[in-house]
Amino acid sequence: MQTTATVLVYSDDRNTREQVRLAVGRRPAADVPPVEYLECATLPAVLSALENGGVDVCVLDGEAVPAGGMGVCRQVKDEIFRCPPVLVLIGRPQDAWLASWSRADAAVSHPVDPVELSGALAGLLRQRLSVGA
């Protein structure tokens, strides 16, 4: 098993990035490695981090401005070779169809529920690590 997993967290709002970190903590589940967070506040930072590699899962804020997480998700799924799994934070449960349109691998409503977010993130980490990316 990998010693740590890198989780990219994108939001223009530092409070949202902090909520994700605090909700998930250092380890979302016992059977996945501890996580290290890579925080990004802009689209260029996200693209640069993904191009450099080493990101295991992305958590994108669907309510970020000016580049919303769902549009960012669709863009990285089209442009990044072997794009890591993406979890999108959606503003309300009714926006799940938009998350599907964006090709997100998972979606969680905001404000985040720590149990739901940790479970979804752990599932994506299991998926990513089992593929041997």
mmCIF file of N, CA and C in Angstrom:
data_model
loop_
_atom_site.group_PDB
_atom_site.id
_atom_site.type_symbol
_atom_site.label_atom_id
_atom_site.label_comp_id
_atom_site.label_asym_id
_atom_site.label_seq_id
_atom_site.Cartn_x
_atom_site.Cartn_y
_atom_site.Cartn_z
ATOM 1 N N MET A 1 0.849 -1.185 0.000
ATOM 2 C CA MET A 1 0.000 0.000 0.000
ATOM 3 C C MET A 1 0.887 1.238 0.000
ATOM 4 N N GLN A 2 0.439 2.212 -0.731
ATOM 5 C CA GLN A 2 1.082 3.508 -0.815
ATOM 6 C C GLN A 2 1.170 4.127 0.579
ATOM 7 N N THR A 3 2.253 4.880 0.875
ATOM 8 C CA THR A 3 2.393 5.458 2.213
ATOM 9 C C THR A 3 1.441 6.622 2.454
ATOM 10 N N THR A 4 1.222 7.466 1.441
ATOM 11 C CA THR A 4 0.243 8.555 1.550
ATOM 12 C C THR A 4 -0.458 8.728 0.216
ATOM 13 N N ALA A 5 -1.610 9.355 0.258
ATOM 14 C CA ALA A 5 -2.358 9.691 -0.953
ATOM 15 C C ALA A 5 -2.497 11.202 -1.010
ATOM 16 N N THR A 6 -2.376 11.759 -2.196
ATOM 17 C CA THR A 6 -2.492 13.204 -2.367
ATOM 18 C C THR A 6 -3.884 13.555 -2.859
ATOM 19 N N VAL A 7 -4.547 14.429 -2.116
ATOM 20 C CA VAL A 7 -5.894 14.888 -2.455
ATOM 21 C C VAL A 7 -5.817 16.369 -2.797
ATOM 22 N N LEU A 8 -6.133 16.697 -4.043
ATOM 23 C CA LEU A 8 -6.186 18.087 -4.469
ATOM 24 C C LEU A 8 -7.550 18.641 -4.092
ATOM 25 N N VAL A 9 -7.559 19.770 -3.404
ATOM 26 C CA VAL A 9 -8.810 20.424 -3.003
ATOM 27 C C VAL A 9 -8.845 21.798 -3.669
ATOM 28 N N TYR A 10 -9.836 21.988 -4.557
ATOM 29 C CA TYR A 10 -9.973 23.250 -5.269
ATOM 30 C C TYR A 10 -11.210 24.005 -4.812
ATOM 31 N N SER A 11 -10.996 25.244 -4.399
ATOM 32 C CA SER A 11 -12.061 26.197 -4.123
ATOM 33 C C SER A 11 -11.439 27.578 -4.043
ATOM 34 N N ASP A 12 -12.164 28.578 -4.502
ATOM 35 C CA ASP A 12 -11.677 29.946 -4.349
ATOM 36 C C ASP A 12 -11.840 30.426 -2.909
ATOM 37 N N ASP A 13 -12.623 29.692 -2.131
ATOM 38 C CA ASP A 13 -12.913 30.057 -0.741
ATOM 39 C C ASP A 13 -12.067 29.200 0.202
ATOM 40 N N ARG A 14 -11.179 29.841 0.922
ATOM 41 C CA ARG A 14 -10.299 29.077 1.825
ATOM 42 C C ARG A 14 -11.085 28.366 2.926
ATOM 43 N N ASN A 15 -12.239 28.916 3.299
ATOM 44 C CA ASN A 15 -13.079 28.257 4.314
ATOM 45 C C ASN A 15 -13.624 26.922 3.803
ATOM 46 N N THR A 16 -13.971 26.860 2.533
ATOM 47 C CA THR A 16 -14.443 25.605 1.952
ATOM 48 C C THR A 16 -13.314 24.581 1.924
ATOM 49 N N ARG A 17 -12.123 25.018 1.523
ATOM 50 C CA ARG A 17 -10.971 24.103 1.519
ATOM 51 C C ARG A 17 -10.700 23.586 2.930
ATOM 52 N N GLU A 18 -10.818 24.467 3.928
ATOM 53 C CA GLU A 18 -10.613 24.066 5.320
ATOM 54 C C GLU A 18 -11.698 23.083 5.775
ATOM 55 N N GLN A 19 -12.947 23.323 5.387
ATOM 56 C CA GLN A 19 -14.047 22.415 5.759
ATOM 57 C C GLN A 19 -13.791 21.011 5.222
ATOM 58 N N VAL A 20 -13.281 20.914 4.002
ATOM 59 C CA VAL A 20 -12.972 19.606 3.421
ATOM 60 C C VAL A 20 -11.878 18.922 4.237
ATOM 61 N N ARG A 21 -10.813 19.641 4.508
ATOM 62 C CA ARG A 21 -9.701 19.074 5.289
ATOM 63 C C ARG A 21 -10.167 18.607 6.660
ATOM 64 N N LEU A 22 -10.950 19.430 7.343
ATOM 65 C CA LEU A 22 -11.411 19.085 8.690
ATOM 66 C C LEU A 22 -12.423 17.939 8.666
ATOM 67 N N ALA A 23 -13.275 17.888 7.643
ATOM 68 C CA ALA A 23 -14.279 16.831 7.556
ATOM 69 C C ALA A 23 -13.642 15.470 7.311
ATOM 70 N N VAL A 24 -12.618 15.433 6.486
ATOM 71 C CA VAL A 24 -11.984 14.166 6.133
ATOM 72 C C VAL A 24 -10.899 13.790 7.132
ATOM 73 N N GLY A 25 -10.170 14.767 7.601
ATOM 74 C CA GLY A 25 -9.071 14.488 8.520
ATOM 75 C C GLY A 25 -7.880 13.892 7.795
ATOM 76 N N ARG A 26 -7.035 13.206 8.537
ATOM 77 C CA ARG A 26 -5.814 12.635 7.960
ATOM 78 C C ARG A 26 -6.048 11.321 7.236
ATOM 79 N N ARG A 27 -7.122 10.622 7.585
ATOM 80 C CA ARG A 27 -7.368 9.311 6.972
ATOM 81 C C ARG A 27 -8.870 9.099 6.855
ATOM 82 N N PRO A 28 -9.397 9.077 5.634
ATOM 83 C CA PRO A 28 -10.845 8.940 5.472
ATOM 84 C C PRO A 28 -11.392 7.572 5.846
ATOM 85 N N ALA A 29 -10.562 6.535 5.818
ATOM 86 C CA ALA A 29 -10.978 5.177 6.195
ATOM 87 C C ALA A 29 -9.733 4.386 6.574
ATOM 88 N N ALA A 30 -9.927 3.344 7.371
ATOM 89 C CA ALA A 30 -8.797 2.556 7.872
ATOM 90 C C ALA A 30 -8.060 1.804 6.767
ATOM 91 N N ASP A 31 -8.736 1.482 5.670
ATOM 92 C CA ASP A 31 -8.106 0.680 4.621
ATOM 93 C C ASP A 31 -7.484 1.497 3.490
ATOM 94 N N VAL A 32 -7.407 2.810 3.656
ATOM 95 C CA VAL A 32 -6.729 3.661 2.676
ATOM 96 C C VAL A 32 -5.596 4.398 3.375
ATOM 97 N N PRO A 33 -4.581 4.803 2.612
ATOM 98 C CA PRO A 33 -3.455 5.490 3.254
ATOM 99 C C PRO A 33 -3.852 6.866 3.776
ATOM 100 N N PRO A 34 -3.056 7.402 4.695
ATOM 101 C CA PRO A 34 -3.291 8.780 5.142
ATOM 102 C C PRO A 34 -3.212 9.733 3.948
ATOM 103 N N VAL A 35 -3.922 10.848 4.040
ATOM 104 C CA VAL A 35 -3.936 11.793 2.925
ATOM 105 C C VAL A 35 -3.124 13.037 3.240
ATOM 106 N N GLU A 36 -2.545 13.567 2.183
ATOM 107 C CA GLU A 36 -1.900 14.874 2.208
ATOM 108 C C GLU A 36 -2.723 15.751 1.278
ATOM 109 N N TYR A 37 -2.936 16.983 1.670
ATOM 110 C CA TYR A 37 -3.780 17.877 0.884
ATOM 111 C C TYR A 37 -2.928 18.835 0.067
ATOM 112 N N LEU A 38 -3.354 19.046 -1.155
ATOM 113 C CA LEU A 38 -2.773 20.041 -2.034
ATOM 114 C C LEU A 38 -3.902 21.017 -2.335
ATOM 115 N N GLU A 39 -3.828 22.210 -1.775
ATOM 116 C CA GLU A 39 -4.908 23.180 -1.930
ATOM 117 C C GLU A 39 -4.649 24.094 -3.116
ATOM 118 N N CYS A 40 -5.689 24.306 -3.919
ATOM 119 C CA CYS A 40 -5.621 25.194 -5.072
ATOM 120 C C CYS A 40 -6.793 26.163 -5.018
ATOM 121 N N ALA A 41 -6.517 27.432 -5.312
ATOM 122 C CA ALA A 41 -7.563 28.448 -5.287
ATOM 123 C C ALA A 41 -7.926 28.947 -6.682
ATOM 124 N N THR A 42 -7.159 28.529 -7.703
ATOM 125 C CA THR A 42 -7.409 28.997 -9.066
ATOM 126 C C THR A 42 -7.350 27.826 -10.052
ATOM 127 N N LEU A 43 -7.987 28.001 -11.193
ATOM 128 C CA LEU A 43 -7.950 26.989 -12.244
ATOM 129 C C LEU A 43 -6.530 26.741 -12.745
ATOM 130 N N PRO A 44 -5.719 27.787 -13.007
ATOM 131 C CA PRO A 44 -4.349 27.514 -13.448
ATOM 132 C C PRO A 44 -3.553 26.667 -12.443
ATOM 133 N N ALA A 45 -3.784 26.870 -11.154
ATOM 134 C CA ALA A 45 -3.090 26.067 -10.140
ATOM 135 C C ALA A 45 -3.526 24.607 -10.210
ATOM 136 N N VAL A 46 -4.819 24.368 -10.440
ATOM 137 C CA VAL A 46 -5.332 23.000 -10.572
ATOM 138 C C VAL A 46 -4.695 22.326 -11.775
ATOM 139 N N LEU A 47 -4.712 22.995 -12.922
ATOM 140 C CA LEU A 47 -4.166 22.418 -14.149
ATOM 141 C C LEU A 47 -2.673 22.127 -14.001
ATOM 142 N N SER A 48 -1.949 23.037 -13.398
ATOM 143 C CA SER A 48 -0.512 22.840 -13.183
ATOM 144 C C SER A 48 -0.252 21.634 -12.283
ATOM 145 N N ALA A 49 -0.999 21.526 -11.198
ATOM 146 C CA ALA A 49 -0.816 20.409 -10.268
ATOM 147 C C ALA A 49 -1.121 19.079 -10.949
ATOM 148 N N LEU A 50 -2.174 19.029 -11.735
ATOM 149 C CA LEU A 50 -2.533 17.779 -12.408
ATOM 150 C C LEU A 50 -1.534 17.421 -13.501
ATOM 151 N N GLU A 51 -1.022 18.417 -14.194
ATOM 152 C CA GLU A 51 -0.011 18.151 -15.220
ATOM 153 C C GLU A 51 1.285 17.639 -14.605
ATOM 154 N N ASN A 52 1.599 18.088 -13.389
ATOM 155 C CA ASN A 52 2.817 17.632 -12.704
ATOM 156 C C ASN A 52 2.676 16.200 -12.196
ATOM 157 N N GLY A 53 1.451 15.722 -12.054
ATOM 158 C CA GLY A 53 1.214 14.354 -11.609
ATOM 159 C C GLY A 53 1.278 14.214 -10.097
ATOM 160 N N GLY A 54 1.007 13.000 -9.637
ATOM 161 C CA GLY A 54 1.080 12.707 -8.214
ATOM 162 C C GLY A 54 -0.193 12.941 -7.438
ATOM 163 N N VAL A 55 -1.256 13.400 -8.099
ATOM 164 C CA VAL A 55 -2.541 13.623 -7.430
ATOM 165 C C VAL A 55 -3.357 12.343 -7.538
ATOM 166 N N ASP A 56 -3.877 11.856 -6.413
ATOM 167 C CA ASP A 56 -4.644 10.615 -6.405
ATOM 168 C C ASP A 56 -6.142 10.847 -6.565
ATOM 169 N N VAL A 57 -6.670 11.923 -5.986
ATOM 170 C CA VAL A 57 -8.096 12.256 -6.074
ATOM 171 C C VAL A 57 -8.229 13.772 -6.026
ATOM 172 N N CYS A 58 -9.215 14.301 -6.743
ATOM 173 C CA CYS A 58 -9.513 15.734 -6.707
ATOM 174 C C CYS A 58 -10.859 15.958 -6.025
ATOM 175 N N VAL A 59 -10.938 16.992 -5.203
ATOM 176 C CA VAL A 59 -12.200 17.453 -4.634
ATOM 177 C C VAL A 59 -12.376 18.874 -5.152
ATOM 178 N N LEU A 60 -13.416 19.083 -5.972
ATOM 179 C CA LEU A 60 -13.632 20.378 -6.616
ATOM 180 C C LEU A 60 -14.919 21.014 -6.125
ATOM 181 N N ASP A 61 -14.842 22.285 -5.786
ATOM 182 C CA ASP A 61 -15.995 23.040 -5.310
ATOM 183 C C ASP A 61 -16.837 23.493 -6.500
ATOM 184 N N GLY A 62 -18.027 22.929 -6.613
ATOM 185 C CA GLY A 62 -18.928 23.285 -7.702
ATOM 186 C C GLY A 62 -19.390 24.730 -7.658
ATOM 187 N N GLU A 63 -19.245 25.376 -6.506
ATOM 188 C CA GLU A 63 -19.688 26.761 -6.347
ATOM 189 C C GLU A 63 -18.528 27.759 -6.440
ATOM 190 N N ALA A 64 -17.335 27.294 -6.808
ATOM 191 C CA ALA A 64 -16.176 28.189 -6.904
ATOM 192 C C ALA A 64 -16.394 29.214 -8.015
ATOM 193 N N VAL A 65 -15.721 30.369 -7.870
ATOM 194 C CA VAL A 65 -15.828 31.425 -8.853
ATOM 195 C C VAL A 65 -14.428 31.912 -9.210
ATOM 196 N N PRO A 66 -14.102 32.255 -10.412
ATOM 197 C CA PRO A 66 -14.972 32.279 -11.581
ATOM 198 C C PRO A 66 -15.095 30.927 -12.276
ATOM 199 N N ALA A 67 -14.213 30.005 -11.995
ATOM 200 C CA ALA A 67 -14.277 28.683 -12.630
ATOM 201 C C ALA A 67 -14.902 27.696 -11.653
ATOM 202 N N GLY A 68 -16.139 27.317 -11.900
ATOM 203 C CA GLY A 68 -16.831 26.380 -11.022
ATOM 204 C C GLY A 68 -16.268 24.968 -11.152
ATOM 205 N N GLY A 69 -16.365 24.218 -10.076
ATOM 206 C CA GLY A 69 -15.791 22.887 -10.035
ATOM 207 C C GLY A 69 -16.347 21.922 -11.071
ATOM 208 N N MET A 70 -17.603 22.092 -11.473
ATOM 209 C CA MET A 70 -18.164 21.176 -12.464
ATOM 210 C C MET A 70 -17.577 21.438 -13.847
ATOM 211 N N GLY A 71 -17.390 22.696 -14.187
ATOM 212 C CA GLY A 71 -16.729 23.028 -15.452
ATOM 213 C C GLY A 71 -15.269 22.607 -15.436
ATOM 214 N N VAL A 72 -14.620 22.799 -14.299
ATOM 215 C CA VAL A 72 -13.221 22.374 -14.147
ATOM 216 C C VAL A 72 -13.129 20.854 -14.299
ATOM 217 N N CYS A 73 -14.061 20.143 -13.695
ATOM 218 C CA CYS A 73 -14.070 18.680 -13.787
ATOM 219 C C CYS A 73 -14.161 18.243 -15.243
ATOM 220 N N ARG A 74 -15.105 18.806 -15.956
ATOM 221 C CA ARG A 74 -15.271 18.427 -17.376
ATOM 222 C C ARG A 74 -14.004 18.738 -18.162
ATOM 223 N N GLN A 75 -13.393 19.876 -17.885
ATOM 224 C CA GLN A 75 -12.178 20.260 -18.596
ATOM 225 C C GLN A 75 -11.035 19.291 -18.311
ATOM 226 N N VAL A 76 -10.802 18.960 -17.033
ATOM 227 C CA VAL A 76 -9.675 18.075 -16.716
ATOM 228 C C VAL A 76 -9.922 16.653 -17.215
ATOM 229 N N LYS A 77 -11.181 16.206 -17.212
ATOM 230 C CA LYS A 77 -11.485 14.877 -17.744
ATOM 231 C C LYS A 77 -11.160 14.815 -19.237
ATOM 232 N N ASP A 78 -11.325 15.953 -19.955
ATOM 233 C CA ASP A 78 -11.003 16.016 -21.386
ATOM 234 C C ASP A 78 -9.511 16.209 -21.641
ATOM 235 N N GLU A 79 -8.831 16.945 -20.773
ATOM 236 C CA GLU A 79 -7.473 17.392 -21.082
ATOM 237 C C GLU A 79 -6.344 16.664 -20.363
ATOM 238 N N ILE A 80 -6.613 16.061 -19.226
ATOM 239 C CA ILE A 80 -5.544 15.443 -18.432
ATOM 240 C C ILE A 80 -5.513 13.939 -18.688
ATOM 241 N N PHE A 81 -4.392 13.455 -19.185
ATOM 242 C CA PHE A 81 -4.221 12.030 -19.436
ATOM 243 C C PHE A 81 -4.235 11.287 -18.110
ATOM 244 N N ARG A 82 -5.059 10.236 -18.038
ATOM 245 C CA ARG A 82 -5.244 9.464 -16.814
ATOM 246 C C ARG A 82 -5.628 10.371 -15.637
ATOM 247 N N CYS A 83 -6.613 11.179 -15.880
ATOM 248 C CA CYS A 83 -7.115 12.094 -14.850
ATOM 249 C C CYS A 83 -7.526 11.302 -13.609
ATOM 250 N N PRO A 84 -7.112 11.758 -12.437
ATOM 251 C CA PRO A 84 -7.534 11.061 -11.217
ATOM 252 C C PRO A 84 -9.044 11.193 -11.010
ATOM 253 N N PRO A 85 -9.623 10.328 -10.180
ATOM 254 C CA PRO A 85 -11.049 10.450 -9.880
ATOM 255 C C PRO A 85 -11.363 11.827 -9.282
ATOM 256 N N VAL A 86 -12.558 12.311 -9.582
ATOM 257 C CA VAL A 86 -12.966 13.642 -9.142
ATOM 258 C C VAL A 86 -14.253 13.555 -8.327
ATOM 259 N N LEU A 87 -14.243 14.196 -7.173
ATOM 260 C CA LEU A 87 -15.428 14.363 -6.334
ATOM 261 C C LEU A 87 -15.802 15.837 -6.396
ATOM 262 N N VAL A 88 -17.053 16.119 -6.727
ATOM 263 C CA VAL A 88 -17.517 17.503 -6.835
ATOM 264 C C VAL A 88 -18.430 17.827 -5.663
ATOM 265 N N LEU A 89 -18.193 18.984 -5.055
ATOM 266 C CA LEU A 89 -19.089 19.499 -4.016
ATOM 267 C C LEU A 89 -20.180 20.292 -4.718
ATOM 268 N N ILE A 90 -21.426 19.847 -4.560
ATOM 269 C CA ILE A 90 -22.534 20.513 -5.237
ATOM 270 C C ILE A 90 -23.327 21.347 -4.233
ATOM 271 N N GLY A 91 -23.930 22.418 -4.734
ATOM 272 C CA GLY A 91 -24.654 23.341 -3.881
ATOM 273 C C GLY A 91 -25.922 22.774 -3.282
ATOM 274 N N ARG A 92 -26.551 21.844 -3.980
ATOM 275 C CA ARG A 92 -27.796 21.237 -3.496
ATOM 276 C C ARG A 92 -27.967 19.888 -4.180
ATOM 277 N N PRO A 93 -28.680 18.974 -3.556
ATOM 278 C CA PRO A 93 -28.832 17.630 -4.122
ATOM 279 C C PRO A 93 -29.404 17.625 -5.544
ATOM 280 N N GLN A 94 -30.237 18.603 -5.876
ATOM 281 C CA GLN A 94 -30.840 18.673 -7.203
ATOM 282 C C GLN A 94 -29.803 18.927 -8.302
ATOM 283 N N ASP A 95 -28.590 19.318 -7.924
ATOM 284 C CA ASP A 95 -27.531 19.574 -8.902
ATOM 285 C C ASP A 95 -26.760 18.315 -9.277
ATOM 286 N N ALA A 96 -27.188 17.155 -8.806
ATOM 287 C CA ALA A 96 -26.488 15.907 -9.110
ATOM 288 C C ALA A 96 -26.409 15.659 -10.621
ATOM 289 N N TRP A 97 -27.417 16.074 -11.367
ATOM 290 C CA TRP A 97 -27.373 15.876 -12.819
ATOM 291 C C TRP A 97 -26.237 16.670 -13.442
ATOM 292 N N LEU A 98 -25.941 17.846 -12.889
ATOM 293 C CA LEU A 98 -24.818 18.640 -13.392
ATOM 294 C C LEU A 98 -23.487 17.949 -13.103
ATOM 295 N N ALA A 99 -23.404 17.300 -11.947
ATOM 296 C CA ALA A 99 -22.194 16.542 -11.620
ATOM 297 C C ALA A 99 -22.005 15.400 -12.620
ATOM 298 N N SER A 100 -23.110 14.759 -13.018
ATOM 299 C CA SER A 100 -23.030 13.707 -14.034
ATOM 300 C C SER A 100 -22.557 14.285 -15.361
ATOM 301 N N TRP A 101 -23.099 15.426 -15.738
ATOM 302 C CA TRP A 101 -22.685 16.095 -16.973
ATOM 303 C C TRP A 101 -21.186 16.396 -16.950
ATOM 304 N N SER A 102 -20.676 16.773 -15.788
ATOM 305 C CA SER A 102 -19.261 17.153 -15.677
ATOM 306 C C SER A 102 -18.334 15.949 -15.689
ATOM 307 N N ARG A 103 -18.911 14.743 -15.637
ATOM 308 C CA ARG A 103 -18.165 13.475 -15.600
ATOM 309 C C ARG A 103 -17.485 13.240 -14.253
ATOM 310 N N ALA A 104 -18.037 13.843 -13.207
ATOM 311 C CA ALA A 104 -17.502 13.616 -11.858
ATOM 312 C C ALA A 104 -17.717 12.159 -11.469
ATOM 313 N N ASP A 105 -16.781 11.616 -10.714
ATOM 314 C CA ASP A 105 -16.878 10.235 -10.250
ATOM 315 C C ASP A 105 -17.758 10.123 -9.012
ATOM 316 N N ALA A 106 -17.930 11.234 -8.303
ATOM 317 C CA ALA A 106 -18.788 11.270 -7.109
ATOM 318 C C ALA A 106 -19.195 12.718 -6.864
ATOM 319 N N ALA A 107 -20.290 12.887 -6.136
ATOM 320 C CA ALA A 107 -20.757 14.226 -5.774
ATOM 321 C C ALA A 107 -21.292 14.188 -4.350
ATOM 322 N N VAL A 108 -21.003 15.243 -3.609
ATOM 323 C CA VAL A 108 -21.446 15.394 -2.224
ATOM 324 C C VAL A 108 -22.007 16.802 -2.085
ATOM 325 N N SER A 109 -23.158 16.927 -1.416
ATOM 326 C CA SER A 109 -23.772 18.247 -1.220
ATOM 327 C C SER A 109 -22.978 19.078 -0.221
ATOM 328 N N HIS A 110 -23.006 20.385 -0.475
ATOM 329 C CA HIS A 110 -22.354 21.342 0.408
ATOM 330 C C HIS A 110 -23.441 22.037 1.218
ATOM 331 N N PRO A 111 -23.330 22.312 2.491
ATOM 332 C CA PRO A 111 -22.144 22.094 3.322
ATOM 333 C C PRO A 111 -21.875 20.605 3.534
ATOM 334 N N VAL A 112 -20.612 20.297 3.698
ATOM 335 C CA VAL A 112 -20.200 18.900 3.721
ATOM 336 C C VAL A 112 -20.608 18.195 5.011
ATOM 337 N N ASP A 113 -21.028 16.954 4.824
ATOM 338 C CA ASP A 113 -21.282 16.039 5.931
ATOM 339 C C ASP A 113 -20.010 15.199 6.043
ATOM 340 N N PRO A 114 -19.297 15.253 7.180
ATOM 341 C CA PRO A 114 -18.023 14.537 7.300
ATOM 342 C C PRO A 114 -18.113 13.044 6.973
ATOM 343 N N VAL A 115 -19.181 12.388 7.387
ATOM 344 C CA VAL A 115 -19.311 10.945 7.126
ATOM 345 C C VAL A 115 -19.489 10.691 5.632
ATOM 346 N N GLU A 116 -20.359 11.457 4.991
ATOM 347 C CA GLU A 116 -20.608 11.285 3.559
ATOM 348 C C GLU A 116 -19.363 11.614 2.737
ATOM 349 N N LEU A 117 -18.696 12.721 3.065
ATOM 350 C CA LEU A 117 -17.510 13.125 2.322
ATOM 351 C C LEU A 117 -16.375 12.114 2.506
ATOM 352 N N SER A 118 -16.140 11.680 3.736
ATOM 353 C CA SER A 118 -15.071 10.704 3.989
ATOM 354 C C SER A 118 -15.347 9.388 3.263
ATOM 355 N N GLY A 119 -16.599 8.943 3.285
ATOM 356 C CA GLY A 119 -16.951 7.700 2.608
ATOM 357 C C GLY A 119 -16.764 7.785 1.103
ATOM 358 N N ALA A 120 -17.202 8.893 0.519
ATOM 359 C CA ALA A 120 -17.055 9.070 -0.933
ATOM 360 C C ALA A 120 -15.585 9.179 -1.321
ATOM 361 N N LEU A 121 -14.820 9.927 -0.540
ATOM 362 C CA LEU A 121 -13.392 10.090 -0.826
ATOM 363 C C LEU A 121 -12.653 8.761 -0.668
ATOM 364 N N ALA A 122 -12.962 8.019 0.372
ATOM 365 C CA ALA A 122 -12.326 6.709 0.577
ATOM 366 C C ALA A 122 -12.644 5.775 -0.590
ATOM 367 N N GLY A 123 -13.875 5.797 -1.076
ATOM 368 C CA GLY A 123 -14.249 4.966 -2.217
ATOM 369 C C GLY A 123 -13.441 5.304 -3.457
ATOM 370 N N LEU A 124 -13.243 6.599 -3.706
ATOM 371 C CA LEU A 124 -12.456 7.012 -4.866
ATOM 372 C C LEU A 124 -10.987 6.653 -4.693
ATOM 373 N N LEU A 125 -10.476 6.763 -3.466
ATOM 374 C CA LEU A 125 -9.090 6.363 -3.219
ATOM 375 C C LEU A 125 -8.904 4.865 -3.440
ATOM 376 N N ARG A 126 -9.849 4.072 -2.966
ATOM 377 C CA ARG A 126 -9.774 2.620 -3.195
ATOM 378 C C ARG A 126 -9.741 2.317 -4.684
ATOM 379 N N GLN A 127 -10.613 2.982 -5.427
ATOM 380 C CA GLN A 127 -10.688 2.802 -6.873
ATOM 381 C C GLN A 127 -9.355 3.167 -7.513
ATOM 382 N N ARG A 128 -8.819 4.300 -7.169
ATOM 383 C CA ARG A 128 -7.572 4.801 -7.766
ATOM 384 C C ARG A 128 -6.395 3.880 -7.425
ATOM 385 N N LEU A 129 -6.310 3.479 -6.147
ATOM 386 C CA LEU A 129 -5.173 2.664 -5.734
ATOM 387 C C LEU A 129 -5.256 1.240 -6.257
ATOM 388 N N SER A 130 -6.479 0.729 -6.487
ATOM 389 C CA SER A 130 -6.615 -0.626 -7.006
ATOM 390 C C SER A 130 -6.217 -0.711 -8.473
ATOM 391 N N VAL A 131 -6.333 0.418 -9.178
ATOM 392 C CA VAL A 131 -5.950 0.458 -10.591
ATOM 393 C C VAL A 131 -4.428 0.502 -10.700
ATOM 394 N N GLY A 132 -3.775 0.942 -9.627
ATOM 395 C CA GLY A 132 -2.319 1.026 -9.650
ATOM 396 C C GLY A 132 -1.818 2.206 -10.436
ATOM 397 N N ALA A 133 -2.552 3.316 -10.340
ATOM 398 C CA ALA A 133 -2.181 4.515 -11.078
ATOM 399 C C ALA A 133 -0.828 4.976 -10.655
#
